[in-house]
Amino acid sequence: MKFFLSNPFSLLGATFAVLFGKTILNSIAGNVLGVMQRASLVAALMLSQVGEFSFIWAESAHRVGVIQHNEYQFLLSIIVLSLMISPMVIHLTPLITPGLYRDWE
């Protein structure tokens, strides 16, 4: 919590960048695979969070020295924040998708 409170803007910015980036990439992947645009956007939003397996990757990278302690804390914070935001994104997806889809047509 101390790490989050000392870096709130960079952590929130990085978390939203990850969520936005994953949404864009997942939507593009769905479109490339021939999924309808609206279904692709819905799936992309629902898959935008960082997965739980990232905890294992981050811990392993930290343990072998690939990333330092502050970087590890930064990654953990982004993972936790994205997982905390995920239920809200999933709940709001049916409400925001029609507006986003209209803008992309």
XYZ file of C-alpha atoms in Angstrom:
105
model
C 0.000 0.000 0.000
C 2.891 2.322 0.788
C 4.275 1.855 -2.733
C 0.892 2.669 -4.271
C 0.442 5.782 -2.154
C 3.867 7.055 -3.152
C 3.247 6.454 -6.903
C -0.512 6.790 -7.499
C -0.483 8.687 -10.802
C 2.152 6.582 -12.537
C 0.475 3.368 -11.362
C -3.006 4.448 -12.429
C -1.680 5.726 -15.749
C 0.232 2.513 -16.428
C -2.777 0.397 -15.415
C -5.116 2.238 -17.758
C -2.495 2.079 -20.520
C -2.337 -1.708 -20.079
C -6.141 -2.023 -20.065
C -6.500 0.222 -23.126
C -3.621 -1.445 -24.984
C -4.902 -4.946 -24.305
C -8.391 -3.912 -25.404
C -7.064 -2.565 -28.709
C -4.826 -5.578 -29.359
C -7.522 -8.106 -28.408
C -10.044 -6.331 -30.627
C -7.628 -6.318 -33.554
C -6.906 -10.012 -33.007
C -10.631 -10.771 -33.015
C -11.121 -8.815 -36.227
C -8.194 -10.575 -37.902
C -9.729 -13.917 -36.927
C -13.006 -12.893 -38.542
C -15.039 -12.261 -35.395
C -17.781 -9.652 -35.809
C -16.574 -6.212 -34.704
C -19.037 -5.803 -31.854
C -18.319 -9.282 -30.443
C -14.610 -8.632 -30.840
C -14.885 -5.376 -28.891
C -16.942 -6.979 -26.111
C -14.456 -9.835 -25.765
C -11.530 -7.406 -25.873
C -12.957 -5.334 -23.018
C -13.664 -8.407 -20.941
C -10.116 -9.708 -21.467
C -8.335 -6.408 -20.846
C -7.098 -7.174 -17.315
C -3.698 -8.627 -16.563
C -4.019 -12.332 -15.799
C -3.310 -13.958 -12.470
C -0.431 -15.923 -13.966
C 1.423 -12.599 -14.176
C 2.015 -12.849 -10.423
C 4.136 -15.940 -11.066
C 6.021 -14.328 -13.964
C 6.748 -11.169 -11.986
C 7.877 -13.089 -8.904
C 10.110 -15.356 -10.989
C 11.680 -12.389 -12.782
C 12.294 -10.690 -9.447
C 13.751 -13.827 -7.862
C 16.309 -14.375 -10.635
C 17.226 -10.689 -10.756
C 15.720 -9.695 -14.104
C 13.758 -6.921 -12.397
C 14.609 -4.958 -9.272
C 12.412 -4.540 -6.190
C 10.786 -1.249 -7.278
C 9.979 -2.647 -10.713
C 8.532 -5.734 -9.060
C 6.335 -3.591 -6.809
C 5.264 -1.555 -9.832
C 4.262 -4.694 -11.740
C 2.435 -6.161 -8.757
C 0.499 -2.940 -8.323
C -0.549 -2.877 -11.987
C -1.611 -6.523 -11.839
C -3.682 -5.968 -8.688
C -5.253 -2.748 -9.965
C -6.223 -4.294 -13.285
C -7.779 -7.277 -11.526
C -9.657 -4.955 -9.156
C -10.990 -2.860 -12.042
C -11.914 -5.897 -14.135
C -15.334 -6.638 -12.560
C -16.388 -3.030 -13.122
C -15.227 -3.127 -16.756
C -17.086 -6.397 -17.319
C -20.232 -4.963 -15.701
C -20.046 -1.763 -17.786
C -19.153 -3.475 -21.084
C -22.776 -3.891 -22.261
C -23.401 -0.222 -21.476
C -20.336 1.249 -23.188
C -19.976 -1.111 -26.145
C -22.881 0.292 -28.213
C -21.403 3.799 -28.031
C -17.905 2.603 -28.881
C -19.148 0.379 -31.665
C -21.127 3.226 -33.280
C -18.025 5.415 -33.229
C -15.956 2.735 -35.002
C -18.423 2.122 -37.846
